[in-house]
CSV table of C-alpha atoms in Angstrom, one decimal:
chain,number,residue,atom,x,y,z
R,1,UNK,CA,38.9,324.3,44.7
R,2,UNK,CA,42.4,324.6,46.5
R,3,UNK,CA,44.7,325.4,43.6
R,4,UNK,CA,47.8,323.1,43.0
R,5,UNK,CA,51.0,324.0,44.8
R,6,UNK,CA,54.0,325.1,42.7
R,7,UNK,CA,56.2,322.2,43.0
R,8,UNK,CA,55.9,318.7,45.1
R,9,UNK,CA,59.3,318.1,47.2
R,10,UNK,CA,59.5,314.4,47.8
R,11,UNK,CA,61.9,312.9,49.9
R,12,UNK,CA,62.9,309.0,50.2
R,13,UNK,CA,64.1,308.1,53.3
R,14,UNK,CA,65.3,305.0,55.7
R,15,UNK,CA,66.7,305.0,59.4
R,16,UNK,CA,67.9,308.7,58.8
R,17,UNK,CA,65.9,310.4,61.0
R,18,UNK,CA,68.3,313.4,62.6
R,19,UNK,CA,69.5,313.9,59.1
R,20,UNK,CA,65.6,314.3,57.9
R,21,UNK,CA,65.2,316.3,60.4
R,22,UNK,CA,68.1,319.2,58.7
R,23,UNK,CA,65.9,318.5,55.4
R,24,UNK,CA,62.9,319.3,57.1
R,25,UNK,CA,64.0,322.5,58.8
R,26,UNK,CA,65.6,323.7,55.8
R,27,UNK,CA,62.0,323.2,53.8
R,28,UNK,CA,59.7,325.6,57.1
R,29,UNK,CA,62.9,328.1,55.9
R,30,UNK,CA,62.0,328.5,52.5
R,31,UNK,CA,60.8,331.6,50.5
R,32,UNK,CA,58.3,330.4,48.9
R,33,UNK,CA,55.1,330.5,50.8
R,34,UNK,CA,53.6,327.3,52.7
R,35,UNK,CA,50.9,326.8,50.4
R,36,UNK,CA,53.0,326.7,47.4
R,37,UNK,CA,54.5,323.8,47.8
R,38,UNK,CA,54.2,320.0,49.6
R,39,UNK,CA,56.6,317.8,51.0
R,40,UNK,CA,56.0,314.2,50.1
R,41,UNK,CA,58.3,311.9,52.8
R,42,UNK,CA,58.2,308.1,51.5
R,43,UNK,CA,59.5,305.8,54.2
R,44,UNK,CA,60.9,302.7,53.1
R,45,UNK,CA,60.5,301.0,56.1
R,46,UNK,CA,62.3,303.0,59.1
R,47,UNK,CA,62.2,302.1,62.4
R,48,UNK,CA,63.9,305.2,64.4
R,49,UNK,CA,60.6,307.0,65.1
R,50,UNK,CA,60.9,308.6,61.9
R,51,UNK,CA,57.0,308.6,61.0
R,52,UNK,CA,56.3,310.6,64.7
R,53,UNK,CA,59.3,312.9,63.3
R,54,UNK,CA,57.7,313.8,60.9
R,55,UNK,CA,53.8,314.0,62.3
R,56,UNK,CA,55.7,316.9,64.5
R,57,UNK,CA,56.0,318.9,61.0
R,58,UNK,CA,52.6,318.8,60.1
R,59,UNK,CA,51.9,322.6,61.6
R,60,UNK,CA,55.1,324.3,59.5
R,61,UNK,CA,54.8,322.3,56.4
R,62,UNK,CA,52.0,321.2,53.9
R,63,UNK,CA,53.1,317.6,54.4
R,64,UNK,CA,52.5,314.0,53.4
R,65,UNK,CA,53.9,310.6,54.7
R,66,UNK,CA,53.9,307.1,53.0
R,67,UNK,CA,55.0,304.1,54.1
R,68,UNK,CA,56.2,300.9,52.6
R,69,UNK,CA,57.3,297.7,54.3
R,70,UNK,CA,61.2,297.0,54.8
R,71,UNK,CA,61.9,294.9,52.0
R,72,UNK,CA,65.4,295.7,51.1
R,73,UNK,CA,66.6,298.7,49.2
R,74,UNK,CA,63.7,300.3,47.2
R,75,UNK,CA,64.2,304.2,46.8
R,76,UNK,CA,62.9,303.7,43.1
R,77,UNK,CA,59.5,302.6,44.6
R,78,UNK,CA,59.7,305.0,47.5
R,79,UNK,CA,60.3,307.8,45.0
R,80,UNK,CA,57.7,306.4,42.6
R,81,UNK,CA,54.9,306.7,45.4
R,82,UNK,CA,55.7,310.1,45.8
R,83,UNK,CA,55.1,311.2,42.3
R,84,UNK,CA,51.8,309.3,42.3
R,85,UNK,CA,50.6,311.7,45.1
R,86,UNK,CA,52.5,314.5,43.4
R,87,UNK,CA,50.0,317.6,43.2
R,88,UNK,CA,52.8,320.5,41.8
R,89,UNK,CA,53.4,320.5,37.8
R,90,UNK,CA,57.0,320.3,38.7
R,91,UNK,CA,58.4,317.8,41.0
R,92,UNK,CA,62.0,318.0,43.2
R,93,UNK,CA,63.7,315.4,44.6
R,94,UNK,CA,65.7,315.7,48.1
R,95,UNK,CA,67.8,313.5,49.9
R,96,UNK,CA,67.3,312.7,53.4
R,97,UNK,CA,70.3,314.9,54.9
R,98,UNK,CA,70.3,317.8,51.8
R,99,UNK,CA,70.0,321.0,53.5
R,100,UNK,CA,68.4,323.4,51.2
R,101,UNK,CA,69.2,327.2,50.8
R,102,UNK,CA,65.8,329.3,51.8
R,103,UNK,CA,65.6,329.8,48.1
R,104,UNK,CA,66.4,326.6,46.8
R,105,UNK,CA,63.1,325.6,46.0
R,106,UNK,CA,61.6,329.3,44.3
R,107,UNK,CA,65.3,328.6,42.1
R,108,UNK,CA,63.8,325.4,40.9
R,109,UNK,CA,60.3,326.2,40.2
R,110,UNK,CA,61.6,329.8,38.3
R,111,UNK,CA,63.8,327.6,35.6
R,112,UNK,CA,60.6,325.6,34.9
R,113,UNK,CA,58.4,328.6,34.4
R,114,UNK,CA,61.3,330.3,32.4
R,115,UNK,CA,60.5,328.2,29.7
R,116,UNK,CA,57.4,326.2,27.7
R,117,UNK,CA,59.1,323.0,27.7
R,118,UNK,CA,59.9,320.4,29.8
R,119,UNK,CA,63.2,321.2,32.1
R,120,UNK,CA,65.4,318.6,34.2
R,121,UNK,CA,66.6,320.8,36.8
R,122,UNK,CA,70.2,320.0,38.7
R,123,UNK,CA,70.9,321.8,41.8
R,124,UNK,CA,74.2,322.7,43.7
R,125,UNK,CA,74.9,320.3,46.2
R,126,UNK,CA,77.7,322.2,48.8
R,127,UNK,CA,80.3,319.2,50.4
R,128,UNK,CA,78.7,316.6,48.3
R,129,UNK,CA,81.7,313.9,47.2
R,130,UNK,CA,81.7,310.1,46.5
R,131,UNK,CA,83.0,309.4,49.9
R,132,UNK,CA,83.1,310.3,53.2
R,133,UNK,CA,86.1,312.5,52.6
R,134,UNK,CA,86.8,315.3,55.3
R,135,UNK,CA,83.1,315.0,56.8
R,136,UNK,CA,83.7,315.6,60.1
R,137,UNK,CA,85.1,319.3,58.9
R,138,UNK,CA,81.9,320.1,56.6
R,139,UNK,CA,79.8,319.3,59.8
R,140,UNK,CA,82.0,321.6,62.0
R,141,UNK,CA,81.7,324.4,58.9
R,142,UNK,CA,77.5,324.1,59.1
R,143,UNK,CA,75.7,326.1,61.0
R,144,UNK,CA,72.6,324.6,61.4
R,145,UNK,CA,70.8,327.5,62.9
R,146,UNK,CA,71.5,329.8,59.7
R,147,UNK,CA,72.5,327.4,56.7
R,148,UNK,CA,71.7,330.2,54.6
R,149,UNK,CA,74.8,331.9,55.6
R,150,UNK,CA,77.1,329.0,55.6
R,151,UNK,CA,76.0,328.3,52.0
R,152,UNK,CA,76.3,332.1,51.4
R,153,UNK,CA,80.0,331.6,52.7
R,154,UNK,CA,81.1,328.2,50.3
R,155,UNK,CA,79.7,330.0,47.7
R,156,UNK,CA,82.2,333.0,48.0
R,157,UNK,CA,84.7,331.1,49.4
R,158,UNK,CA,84.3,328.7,46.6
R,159,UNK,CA,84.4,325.9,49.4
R,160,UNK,CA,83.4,322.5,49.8
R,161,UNK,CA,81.9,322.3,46.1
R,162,UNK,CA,80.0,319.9,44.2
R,163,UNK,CA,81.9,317.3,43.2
R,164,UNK,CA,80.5,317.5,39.9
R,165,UNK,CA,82.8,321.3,40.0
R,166,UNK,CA,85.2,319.8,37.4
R,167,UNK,CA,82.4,318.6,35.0
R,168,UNK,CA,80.4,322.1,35.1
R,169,UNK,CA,83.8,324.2,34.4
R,170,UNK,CA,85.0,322.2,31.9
R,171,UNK,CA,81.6,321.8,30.1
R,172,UNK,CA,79.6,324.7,30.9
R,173,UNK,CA,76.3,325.3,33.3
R,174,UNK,CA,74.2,324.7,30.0
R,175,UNK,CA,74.0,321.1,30.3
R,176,UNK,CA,71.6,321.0,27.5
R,177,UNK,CA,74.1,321.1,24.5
R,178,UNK,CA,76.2,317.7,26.3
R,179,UNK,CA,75.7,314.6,24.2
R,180,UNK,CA,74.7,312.9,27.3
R,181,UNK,CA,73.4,315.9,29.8
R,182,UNK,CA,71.4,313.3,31.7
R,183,UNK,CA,74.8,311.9,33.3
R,184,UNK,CA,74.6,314.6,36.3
R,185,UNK,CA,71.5,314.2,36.8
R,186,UNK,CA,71.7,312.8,41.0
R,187,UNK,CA,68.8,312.8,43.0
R,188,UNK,CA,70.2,314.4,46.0
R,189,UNK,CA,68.6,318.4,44.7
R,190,UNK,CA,67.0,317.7,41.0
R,191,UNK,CA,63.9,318.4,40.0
R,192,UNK,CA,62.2,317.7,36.8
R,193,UNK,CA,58.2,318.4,35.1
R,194,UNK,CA,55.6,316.0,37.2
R,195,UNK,CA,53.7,315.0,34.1
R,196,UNK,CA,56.9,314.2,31.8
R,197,UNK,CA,58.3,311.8,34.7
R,198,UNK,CA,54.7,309.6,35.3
R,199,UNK,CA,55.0,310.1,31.3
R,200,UNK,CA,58.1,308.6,30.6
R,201,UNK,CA,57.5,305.6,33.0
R,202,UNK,CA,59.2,307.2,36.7
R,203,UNK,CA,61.7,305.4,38.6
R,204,UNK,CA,63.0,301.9,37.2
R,205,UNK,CA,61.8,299.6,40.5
R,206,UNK,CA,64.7,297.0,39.3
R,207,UNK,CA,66.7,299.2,40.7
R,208,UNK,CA,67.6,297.5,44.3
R,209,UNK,CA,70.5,298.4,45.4
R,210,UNK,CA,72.3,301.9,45.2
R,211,UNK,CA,72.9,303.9,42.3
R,212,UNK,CA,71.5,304.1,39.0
R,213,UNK,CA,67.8,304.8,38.9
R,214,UNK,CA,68.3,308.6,38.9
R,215,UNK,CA,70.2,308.5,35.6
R,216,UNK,CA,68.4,305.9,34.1
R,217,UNK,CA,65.4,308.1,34.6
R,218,UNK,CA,67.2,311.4,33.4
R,219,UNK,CA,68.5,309.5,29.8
R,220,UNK,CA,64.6,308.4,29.3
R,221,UNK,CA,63.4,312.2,30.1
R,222,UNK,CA,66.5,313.8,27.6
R,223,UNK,CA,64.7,311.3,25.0
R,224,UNK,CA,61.6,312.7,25.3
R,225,UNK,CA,62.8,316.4,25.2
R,226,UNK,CA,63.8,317.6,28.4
R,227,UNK,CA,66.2,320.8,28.6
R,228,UNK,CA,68.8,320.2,31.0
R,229,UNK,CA,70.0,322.6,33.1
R,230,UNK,CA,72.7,323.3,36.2
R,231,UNK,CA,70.6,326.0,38.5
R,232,UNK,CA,73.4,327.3,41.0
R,233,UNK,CA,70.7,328.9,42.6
R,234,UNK,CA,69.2,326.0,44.1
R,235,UNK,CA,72.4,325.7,46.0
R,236,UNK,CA,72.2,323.4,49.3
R,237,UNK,CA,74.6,321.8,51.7
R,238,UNK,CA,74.7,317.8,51.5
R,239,UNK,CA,74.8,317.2,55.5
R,240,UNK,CA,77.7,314.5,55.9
R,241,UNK,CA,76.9,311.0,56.9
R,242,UNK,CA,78.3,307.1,55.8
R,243,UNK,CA,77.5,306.4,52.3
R,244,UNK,CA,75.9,303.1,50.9
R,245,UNK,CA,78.3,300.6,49.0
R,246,UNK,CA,78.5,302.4,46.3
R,247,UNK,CA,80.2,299.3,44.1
R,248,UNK,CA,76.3,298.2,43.9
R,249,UNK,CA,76.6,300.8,41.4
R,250,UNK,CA,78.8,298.9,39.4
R,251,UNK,CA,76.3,296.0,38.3
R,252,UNK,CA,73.4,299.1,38.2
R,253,UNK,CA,75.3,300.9,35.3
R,254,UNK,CA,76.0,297.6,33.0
R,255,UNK,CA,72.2,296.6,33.7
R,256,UNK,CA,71.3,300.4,32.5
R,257,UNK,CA,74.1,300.2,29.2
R,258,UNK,CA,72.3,296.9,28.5
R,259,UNK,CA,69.2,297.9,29.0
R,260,UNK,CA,69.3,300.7,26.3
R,261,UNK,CA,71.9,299.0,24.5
R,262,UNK,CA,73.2,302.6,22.3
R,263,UNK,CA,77.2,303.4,21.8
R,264,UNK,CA,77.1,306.2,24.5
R,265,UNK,CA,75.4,303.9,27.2
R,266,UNK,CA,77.6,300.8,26.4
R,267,UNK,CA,80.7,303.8,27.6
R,268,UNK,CA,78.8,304.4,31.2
R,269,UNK,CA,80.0,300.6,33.0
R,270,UNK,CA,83.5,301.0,32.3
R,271,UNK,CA,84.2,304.9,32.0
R,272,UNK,CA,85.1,307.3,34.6
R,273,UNK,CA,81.4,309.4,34.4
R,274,UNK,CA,83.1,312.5,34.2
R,275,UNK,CA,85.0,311.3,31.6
R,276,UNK,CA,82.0,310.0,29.4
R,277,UNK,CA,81.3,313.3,27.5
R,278,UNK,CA,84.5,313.5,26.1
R,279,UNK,CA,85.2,310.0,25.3
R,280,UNK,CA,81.7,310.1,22.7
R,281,UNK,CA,83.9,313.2,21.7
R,282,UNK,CA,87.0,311.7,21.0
R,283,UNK,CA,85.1,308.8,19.5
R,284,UNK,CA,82.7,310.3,17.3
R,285,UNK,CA,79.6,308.6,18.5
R,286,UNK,CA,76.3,309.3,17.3
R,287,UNK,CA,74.2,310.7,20.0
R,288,UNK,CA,71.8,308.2,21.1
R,289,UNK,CA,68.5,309.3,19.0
R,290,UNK,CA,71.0,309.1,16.0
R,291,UNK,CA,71.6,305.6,16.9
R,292,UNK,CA,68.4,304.5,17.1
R,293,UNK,CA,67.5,306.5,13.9
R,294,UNK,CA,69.9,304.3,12.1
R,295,UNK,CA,68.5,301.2,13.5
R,296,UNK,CA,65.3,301.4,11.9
R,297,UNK,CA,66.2,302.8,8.7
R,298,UNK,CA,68.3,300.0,8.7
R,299,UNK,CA,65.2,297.8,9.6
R,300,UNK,CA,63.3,299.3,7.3
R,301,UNK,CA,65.5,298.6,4.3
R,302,UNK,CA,66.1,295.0,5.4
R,303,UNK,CA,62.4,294.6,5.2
């Protein structure tokens, strides 16, 4: 029997096809050998020749394609069919357009191994912002034929960094002790145990517009005992290109407070996301689990 690879990469994607072409290229690069890990590409309906795209892989790559009918936004699903086919004990989720480092994906695999518990894994995303600020320069600073080196290069340079930057220097890389360490959890370069995500109920498929599902997904695996972590190591370059509407976001995070209905979530609609962790600081909120502790002793002494 062919043993299981190391780690199942899937990828979501939708009319991006040069872009999942970068993500693609960056996967033949990487240091961990071909039959340790698969690529999962879920395509949610393209029509840019993206399923022949990726066919042309199949010899460099241990590869799958799935596809599912345009029927508006539905990454949640897309993602979701990946992790059904999902054969590596830890999954990692890409963008379409994330360029990842040769050793990005060895980087993720090592912090699961480190440990005997489950691990939510955020990588660094290089030129990664909430708009489309100054992407014509990150493009020009890329080159494609040797992304190692240009990642090598922000890295020193301290260029083009995560935008998530401020949060990790103010609050550490040990995201772990946070109240709410699930907060950073985006699904451009994360990657989190296989069996813990089908276990906690995957992707929320209400989800239908952008924003949302990822976190929604990492509060539910913190609940359940995941250790997260920032791995700088699994450092990539997000490869510039227009952004959805991200004020779809906006009804996404009050349908996630409702949804778990605790002091910490209720903060998410209405509070700068960087600025949540010290907000539940400032106001001395009980962490979530305390929260819901209370609510059934309370339950149980109304009874």
């Amino acid at each position: 029997m062919t043993p299981p690879p190391r780690c199942s990469v899937i990828v979501p994607t939708y009319n991006r096809v040069d872009l999942l072409r970068y993500t693609l290229d960056s996967l033949v690069r990487q240091s961990l050998p071909r039959d340790a890990f698969e690529v999962l590409v879920v395509d949610d309906g393209s029509s840019d020749g993206t399923a022949d795209l990726v066919a042309s892989y199949r010899d460099r790559l241990d590869l799958g394609y799935f596809f599912q009918e345009d029927r508006g936004y539905r990454v949640a699903k897309a993602r979701n069919t990946g992790l059904r086919h999902a054969r590596g004990p830890v999954s990692v989720f890409v963008d379409s357009g994330m360029i990842l480092h040769s050793r990005a994906l060895a980087a993720h695999c090592a912090a699961h191994e480190a440990v005997t518990g489950p691990v939510a894994v955020c990588g660094y995303v290089h030129g990664f912002n909430e708009t489309s600020e100054n992407g014509e320069q990150i493009a020009r600073s890329i080159d494609y034929d040797d992304p190692d080196a240009t990642i090598d290069a922000f890295t020193e340079h301290e260029q083009w960094q995560d935008v998530r930057e401020w949060y990790y220097d103010h609050y550490g890389d040990e995201l772990f002790r946070l109240a709410a360490p699930w907060l950073m959890f985006w699904t451009c370069n994360v990657s989190a145990n296989t069996a813990q995500v089908k276990a906690v109920g995957m992707f929320d498929e209400a989800y239908r517009t952008w924003g949302g599902e990822d976190i929604d997904l990492a509060y539910r695996l913190h609940e359940d005992g995941a250790r997260f972590v920032l791995r700088r190591d699994a450092t990539s370059i997000h490869c510039p290109h227009p952004k959805e509407d991200m004020r779809s976001a906006d009804a996404n995070h009050r349908y996630f407070a409702a949804k778990y209905d605790t002091p910490i979530t209720r903060l998410v609609p209405d509070t700068d996301i960087f600025l949540v962790e010290q907000a539940i600081r400032d106001g001395g909120l009980p962490t979530c689990a305390e929260h819901r502790a209370a609510q059934r002793r309370d339950r149980a002494g109304a009874a």
